[in-house]
Amino acid sequence: MENKFGWLEKKTPRSIEQLRLWNENPRLNPDEKHITLADFTEDLIADGNEKKHFFELLKAIASEYIPADPIIVWKDEESQKFYVAEGNRRVLALKLLNDPNKARKSIRAY
């Protein structure tokens, strides 16, 4: 029997800088442009409840991150860049923790 989930066993460590957030993520508003990390942040935390959960995620990653939940990435053959299919909020959190100056000023202090 063919193993449909063999790809789950193929874990390849990648630097957070190599990963791109996916513009077509269903959580994002398709009417808005997402170019910078601040753009993604603004859209992903537009709702007050989502903002609260995102801040909790930032705090958890900064204080006790355990990389057990895989981040699913696909490679665009044309651009040769890696895009996040699953784990966009975690990758966004890691990118902002790595370089807080890329966050919107309204949340940078957090």
GROMACS .gro file of N, CA and C in nm:
model
  330
    1MET      N    1   0.084  -0.118   0.000
    1MET     CA    2   0.000   0.000   0.000
    1MET      C    3   0.088   0.125   0.000
    2GLU      N    4   0.054   0.217  -0.083
    2GLU     CA    5   0.130   0.343  -0.096
    2GLU      C    6   0.112   0.428   0.030
    3ASN      N    7   0.223   0.485   0.078
    3ASN     CA    8   0.218   0.572   0.195
    3ASN      C    9   0.185   0.713   0.150
    4LYS      N   10   0.062   0.757   0.173
    4LYS     CA   11   0.017   0.889   0.131
    4LYS      C   12   0.079   1.001   0.214
    5PHE      N   13   0.129   0.967   0.330
    5PHE     CA   14   0.181   1.070   0.419
    5PHE      C   15   0.332   1.060   0.439
    6GLY      N   16   0.400   1.004   0.343
    6GLY     CA   17   0.545   0.993   0.350
    6GLY      C   18   0.614   1.128   0.357
    7TRP      N   19   0.550   1.230   0.297
    7TRP     CA   20   0.607   1.365   0.300
    7TRP      C   21   0.620   1.419   0.442
    8LEU      N   22   0.538   1.367   0.535
    8LEU     CA   23   0.547   1.413   0.674
    8LEU      C   24   0.680   1.374   0.738
    9GLU      N   25   0.739   1.267   0.687
    9GLU     CA   26   0.865   1.219   0.743
    9GLU      C   27   0.985   1.292   0.684
   10LYS      N   28   0.963   1.370   0.580
   10LYS     CA   29   1.072   1.442   0.515
   10LYS      C   30   1.085   1.581   0.576
   11LYS      N   31   1.148   1.588   0.687
   11LYS     CA   32   1.168   1.716   0.753
   11LYS      C   33   1.301   1.775   0.711
   12THR      N   34   1.297   1.899   0.667
   12THR     CA   35   1.417   1.968   0.623
   12THR      C   36   1.426   2.100   0.697
   13PRO      N   37   1.524   2.114   0.784
   13PRO     CA   38   1.537   2.243   0.855
   13PRO      C   39   1.563   2.356   0.757
   14ARG      N   40   1.495   2.468   0.777
   14ARG     CA   41   1.513   2.587   0.695
   14ARG      C   42   1.524   2.707   0.787
   15SER      N   43   1.603   2.802   0.746
   15SER     CA   44   1.614   2.927   0.819
   15SER      C   45   1.484   3.004   0.802
   16ILE      N   46   1.443   3.075   0.905
   16ILE     CA   47   1.320   3.154   0.899
   16ILE      C   48   1.329   3.259   0.788
   17GLU      N   49   1.450   3.305   0.757
   17GLU     CA   50   1.467   3.403   0.651
   17GLU      C   51   1.437   3.345   0.513
   18GLN      N   52   1.445   3.213   0.500
   18GLN     CA   53   1.418   3.149   0.371
   18GLN      C   54   1.269   3.136   0.343
   19LEU      N   55   1.187   3.150   0.445
   19LEU     CA   56   1.044   3.126   0.429
   19LEU      C   57   0.967   3.253   0.396
   20ARG      N   58   0.874   3.240   0.305
   20ARG     CA   59   0.787   3.350   0.263
   20ARG      C   60   0.645   3.320   0.311
   21LEU      N   61   0.578   3.422   0.357
   21LEU     CA   62   0.438   3.406   0.392
   21LEU      C   63   0.356   3.403   0.264
   22TRP      N   64   0.254   3.323   0.263
   22TRP     CA   65   0.176   3.295   0.143
   22TRP      C   66   0.062   3.395   0.128
   23ASN      N   67   0.065   3.473   0.022
   23ASN     CA   68  -0.038   3.575  -0.004
   23ASN      C   69  -0.177   3.518  -0.019
   24GLU      N   70  -0.188   3.393  -0.061
   24GLU     CA   71  -0.318   3.332  -0.085
   24GLU      C   72  -0.368   3.250   0.032
   25ASN      N   73  -0.309   3.271   0.149
   25ASN     CA   74  -0.353   3.204   0.271
   25ASN      C   75  -0.501   3.236   0.292
   26PRO      N   76  -0.585   3.135   0.315
   26PRO     CA   77  -0.729   3.160   0.332
   26PRO      C   78  -0.763   3.249   0.452
   27ARG      N   79  -0.671   3.263   0.547
   27ARG     CA   80  -0.696   3.351   0.662
   27ARG      C   81  -0.682   3.499   0.627
   28LEU      N   82  -0.622   3.528   0.513
   28LEU     CA   83  -0.597   3.666   0.474
   28LEU      C   84  -0.710   3.721   0.388
   29ASN      N   85  -0.730   3.850   0.397
   29ASN     CA   86  -0.830   3.918   0.316
   29ASN      C   87  -0.776   3.925   0.172
   30PRO      N   88  -0.845   3.860   0.076
   30PRO     CA   89  -0.794   3.858  -0.061
   30PRO      C   90  -0.799   3.994  -0.131
   31ASP      N   91  -0.871   4.089  -0.074
   31ASP     CA   92  -0.880   4.223  -0.134
   31ASP      C   93  -0.763   4.312  -0.095
   32GLU      N   94  -0.680   4.268  -0.002
   32GLU     CA   95  -0.568   4.349   0.044
   32GLU      C   96  -0.437   4.295  -0.009
   33LYS      N   97  -0.340   4.385  -0.025
   33LYS     CA   98  -0.206   4.344  -0.068
   33LYS      C   99  -0.123   4.313   0.056
   34HIS      N  100  -0.043   4.210   0.046
   34HIS     CA  101   0.043   4.168   0.156
   34HIS      C  102   0.186   4.162   0.104
   35ILE      N  103   0.259   4.269   0.128
   35ILE     CA  104   0.396   4.279   0.077
   35ILE      C  105   0.496   4.269   0.192
   36THR      N  106   0.472   4.346   0.297
   36THR     CA  107   0.564   4.349   0.410
   36THR      C  108   0.511   4.263   0.524
   37LEU      N  109   0.598   4.234   0.621
   37LEU     CA  110   0.554   4.162   0.740
   37LEU      C  111   0.446   4.240   0.813
   38ALA      N  112   0.459   4.371   0.811
   38ALA     CA  113   0.359   4.456   0.876
   38ALA      C  114   0.222   4.438   0.811
   39ASP      N  115   0.218   4.422   0.679
   39ASP     CA  116   0.092   4.398   0.608
   39ASP      C  117   0.027   4.268   0.654
   40PHE      N  118   0.107   4.162   0.662
   40PHE     CA  119   0.054   4.033   0.707
   40PHE      C  120   0.005   4.045   0.851
   41THR      N  121   0.085   4.112   0.934
   41THR     CA  122   0.048   4.127   1.075
   41THR      C  123  -0.084   4.199   1.089
   42GLU      N  124  -0.097   4.308   1.019
   42GLU     CA  125  -0.219   4.390   1.026
   42GLU      C  126  -0.343   4.307   0.992
   43ASP      N  127  -0.333   4.226   0.889
   43ASP     CA  128  -0.447   4.145   0.847
   43ASP      C  129  -0.474   4.031   0.944
   44LEU      N  130  -0.370   3.964   0.990
   44LEU     CA  131  -0.389   3.849   1.077
   44LEU      C  132  -0.435   3.885   1.218
   45ILE      N  133  -0.416   4.011   1.258
   45ILE     CA  134  -0.461   4.050   1.392
   45ILE      C  135  -0.567   4.160   1.386
   46ALA      N  136  -0.636   4.172   1.274
   46ALA     CA  137  -0.739   4.276   1.258
   46ALA      C  138  -0.850   4.261   1.362
   47ASP      N  139  -0.886   4.140   1.393
   47ASP     CA  140  -0.988   4.112   1.493
   47ASP      C  141  -0.923   4.114   1.632
   48GLY      N  142  -0.990   4.174   1.729
   48GLY     CA  143  -0.935   4.185   1.865
   48GLY      C  144  -0.901   4.052   1.927
   49ASN      N  145  -0.983   3.950   1.903
   49ASN     CA  146  -0.958   3.818   1.958
   49ASN      C  147  -0.835   3.755   1.892
   50GLU      N  148  -0.821   3.774   1.761
   50GLU     CA  149  -0.703   3.722   1.691
   50GLU      C  150  -0.576   3.791   1.742
   51LYS      N  151  -0.585   3.922   1.770
   51LYS     CA  152  -0.470   3.996   1.823
   51LYS      C  153  -0.427   3.938   1.957
   52LYS      N  154  -0.525   3.910   2.042
   52LYS     CA  155  -0.496   3.852   2.174
   52LYS      C  156  -0.426   3.718   2.158
   53HIS      N  157  -0.478   3.633   2.070
   53HIS     CA  158  -0.418   3.501   2.047
   53HIS      C  159  -0.279   3.513   1.985
   54PHE      N  160  -0.260   3.610   1.898
   54PHE     CA  161  -0.129   3.629   1.836
   54PHE      C  162  -0.026   3.672   1.942
   55PHE      N  163  -0.065   3.763   2.030
   55PHE     CA  164   0.026   3.804   2.138
   55PHE      C  165   0.058   3.687   2.230
   56GLU      N  166  -0.039   3.602   2.256
   56GLU     CA  167  -0.013   3.482   2.337
   56GLU      C  168   0.085   3.390   2.266
   57LEU      N  169   0.070   3.378   2.134
   57LEU     CA  170   0.161   3.297   2.054
   57LEU      C  171   0.302   3.355   2.059
   58LEU      N  172   0.315   3.487   2.043
   58LEU     CA  173   0.446   3.552   2.051
   58LEU      C  174   0.512   3.523   2.186
   59LYS      N  175   0.436   3.539   2.291
   59LYS     CA  176   0.489   3.517   2.426
   59LYS      C  177   0.532   3.371   2.445
   60ALA      N  178   0.449   3.278   2.399
   60ALA     CA  179   0.483   3.136   2.413
   60ALA      C  180   0.608   3.100   2.334
   61ILE      N  181   0.619   3.151   2.213
   61ILE     CA  182   0.737   3.121   2.132
   61ILE      C  183   0.862   3.181   2.195
   62ALA      N  184   0.851   3.304   2.244
   62ALA     CA  185   0.967   3.371   2.303
   62ALA      C  186   1.013   3.304   2.432
   63SER      N  187   0.920   3.247   2.507
   63SER     CA  188   0.957   3.194   2.638
   63SER      C  189   0.973   3.043   2.645
   64GLU      N  190   0.897   2.969   2.565
   64GLU     CA  191   0.899   2.824   2.582
   64GLU      C  192   0.874   2.748   2.452
   65TYR      N  193   0.927   2.796   2.343
   65TYR     CA  194   0.899   2.736   2.212
   65TYR      C  195   0.951   2.593   2.203
   66ILE      N  196   0.863   2.503   2.165
   66ILE     CA  197   0.899   2.364   2.139
   66ILE      C  198   0.859   2.336   1.994
   67PRO      N  199   0.955   2.318   1.906
   67PRO     CA  200   0.923   2.301   1.763
   67PRO      C  201   0.870   2.162   1.729
   68ALA      N  202   0.760   2.122   1.792
   68ALA     CA  203   0.705   1.989   1.769
   68ALA      C  204   0.600   1.989   1.658
   69ASP      N  205   0.532   2.100   1.640
   69ASP     CA  206   0.427   2.109   1.540
   69ASP      C  207   0.491   2.155   1.410
   70PRO      N  208   0.491   2.071   1.306
   70PRO     CA  209   0.564   2.108   1.184
   70PRO      C  210   0.502   2.227   1.111
   71ILE      N  211   0.587   2.302   1.047
   71ILE     CA  212   0.545   2.410   0.959
   71ILE      C  213   0.555   2.351   0.818
   72ILE      N  214   0.444   2.354   0.746
   72ILE     CA  215   0.438   2.292   0.614
   72ILE      C  216   0.473   2.399   0.509
   73VAL      N  217   0.571   2.367   0.427
   73VAL     CA  218   0.625   2.462   0.328
   73VAL      C  219   0.622   2.397   0.190
   74TRP      N  220   0.598   2.477   0.089
   74TRP     CA  221   0.609   2.430  -0.049
   74TRP      C  222   0.704   2.521  -0.125
   75LYS      N  223   0.768   2.464  -0.224
   75LYS     CA  224   0.865   2.539  -0.305
   75LYS      C  225   0.803   2.576  -0.438
   76ASP      N  226   0.803   2.703  -0.468
   76ASP     CA  227   0.756   2.751  -0.597
   76ASP      C  228   0.868   2.725  -0.698
   77GLU      N  229   0.842   2.638  -0.792
   77GLU     CA  230   0.946   2.599  -0.888
   77GLU      C  231   0.993   2.715  -0.976
   78GLU      N  232   0.903   2.808  -1.002
   78GLU     CA  233   0.939   2.922  -1.087
   78GLU      C  234   1.033   3.019  -1.014
   79SER      N  235   0.998   3.057  -0.893
   79SER     CA  236   1.080   3.154  -0.820
   79SER      C  237   1.187   3.088  -0.733
   80GLN      N  238   1.173   2.957  -0.711
   80GLN     CA  239   1.264   2.881  -0.625
   80GLN      C  240   1.257   2.928  -0.479
   81LYS      N  241   1.146   2.989  -0.438
   81LYS     CA  242   1.128   3.036  -0.302
   81LYS      C  243   1.035   2.942  -0.228
   82PHE      N  244   1.050   2.939  -0.095
   82PHE     CA  245   0.970   2.851  -0.010
   82PHE      C  246   0.858   2.932   0.054
   83TYR      N  247   0.734   2.882   0.038
   83TYR     CA  248   0.616   2.949   0.092
   83TYR      C  249   0.551   2.862   0.198
   84VAL      N  250   0.501   2.926   0.300
   84VAL     CA  251   0.439   2.856   0.412
   84VAL      C  252   0.293   2.825   0.378
   85ALA      N  253   0.260   2.697   0.379
   85ALA     CA  254   0.122   2.654   0.356
   85ALA      C  255   0.048   2.641   0.489
   86GLU      N  256   0.117   2.594   0.590
   86GLU     CA  257   0.058   2.576   0.723
   86GLU      C  258   0.159   2.624   0.827
   87GLY      N  259   0.118   2.719   0.907
   87GLY     CA  260   0.206   2.773   1.010
   87GLY      C  261   0.241   2.919   0.987
   88ASN      N  262   0.161   2.990   0.908
   88ASN     CA  263   0.189   3.130   0.878
   88ASN      C  264   0.199   3.217   1.003
   89ARG      N  265   0.109   3.197   1.099
   89ARG     CA  266   0.114   3.280   1.221
   89ARG      C  267   0.242   3.253   1.300
   90ARG      N  268   0.283   3.127   1.307
   90ARG     CA  269   0.406   3.094   1.379
   90ARG      C  270   0.528   3.153   1.309
   91VAL      N  271   0.531   3.142   1.176
   91VAL     CA  272   0.644   3.198   1.099
   91VAL      C  273   0.645   3.349   1.113
   92LEU      N  274   0.528   3.412   1.105
   92LEU     CA  275   0.519   3.557   1.123
   92LEU      C  276   0.570   3.595   1.261
   93ALA      N  277   0.528   3.522   1.364
   93ALA     CA  278   0.574   3.550   1.500
   93ALA      C  279   0.726   3.537   1.510
   94LEU      N  280   0.781   3.431   1.453
   94LEU     CA  281   0.927   3.412   1.457
   94LEU      C  282   1.000   3.523   1.384
   95LYS      N  283   0.947   3.564   1.268
   95LYS     CA  284   1.010   3.672   1.192
   95LYS      C  285   1.006   3.804   1.270
   96LEU      N  286   0.894   3.832   1.336
   96LEU     CA  287   0.884   3.956   1.413
   96LEU      C  288   0.971   3.952   1.538
   97LEU      N  289   0.981   3.837   1.601
   97LEU     CA  290   1.069   3.825   1.717
   97LEU      C  291   1.215   3.839   1.674
   98ASN      N  292   1.246   3.790   1.556
   98ASN     CA  293   1.381   3.800   1.502
   98ASN      C  294   1.417   3.944   1.464
   99ASP      N  295   1.318   4.021   1.417
   99ASP     CA  296   1.340   4.159   1.376
   99ASP      C  297   1.216   4.243   1.409
  100PRO      N  298   1.201   4.285   1.537
  100PRO     CA  299   1.082   4.359   1.580
  100PRO      C  300   1.058   4.489   1.504
  101ASN      N  301   1.159   4.546   1.443
  101ASN     CA  302   1.142   4.671   1.369
  101ASN      C  303   1.054   4.654   1.245
  102LYS      N  304   1.029   4.531   1.205
  102LYS     CA  305   0.943   4.507   1.089
  102LYS      C  306   0.795   4.501   1.127
  103ALA      N  307   0.766   4.509   1.256
  103ALA     CA  308   0.627   4.508   1.302
  103ALA      C  309   0.569   4.649   1.292
  104ARG      N  310   0.436   4.657   1.286
  104ARG     CA  311   0.369   4.787   1.291
  104ARG      C  312   0.405   4.853   1.424
  105LYS      N  313   0.418   4.984   1.423
  105LYS     CA  314   0.453   5.057   1.544
  105LYS      C  315   0.353   5.032   1.656
  106SER      N  316   0.226   5.009   1.620
  106SER     CA  317   0.122   4.990   1.720
  106SER      C  318   0.142   4.864   1.805
  107ILE      N  319   0.218   4.765   1.755
  107ILE     CA  320   0.241   4.645   1.834
  107ILE      C  321   0.389   4.624   1.867
  108ARG      N  322   0.475   4.708   1.817
  108ARG     CA  323   0.620   4.691   1.835
  108ARG      C  324   0.660   4.688   1.982
  109ALA      N  325   0.597   4.768   2.064
  109ALA     CA  326   0.632   4.775   2.206
  109ALA      C  327   0.602   4.645   2.278
  110TYR      N  328   0.503   4.572   2.231
  110TYR     CA  329   0.467   4.447   2.298
  110TYR      C  330   0.583   4.350   2.293
   0.00000   0.00000   0.00000
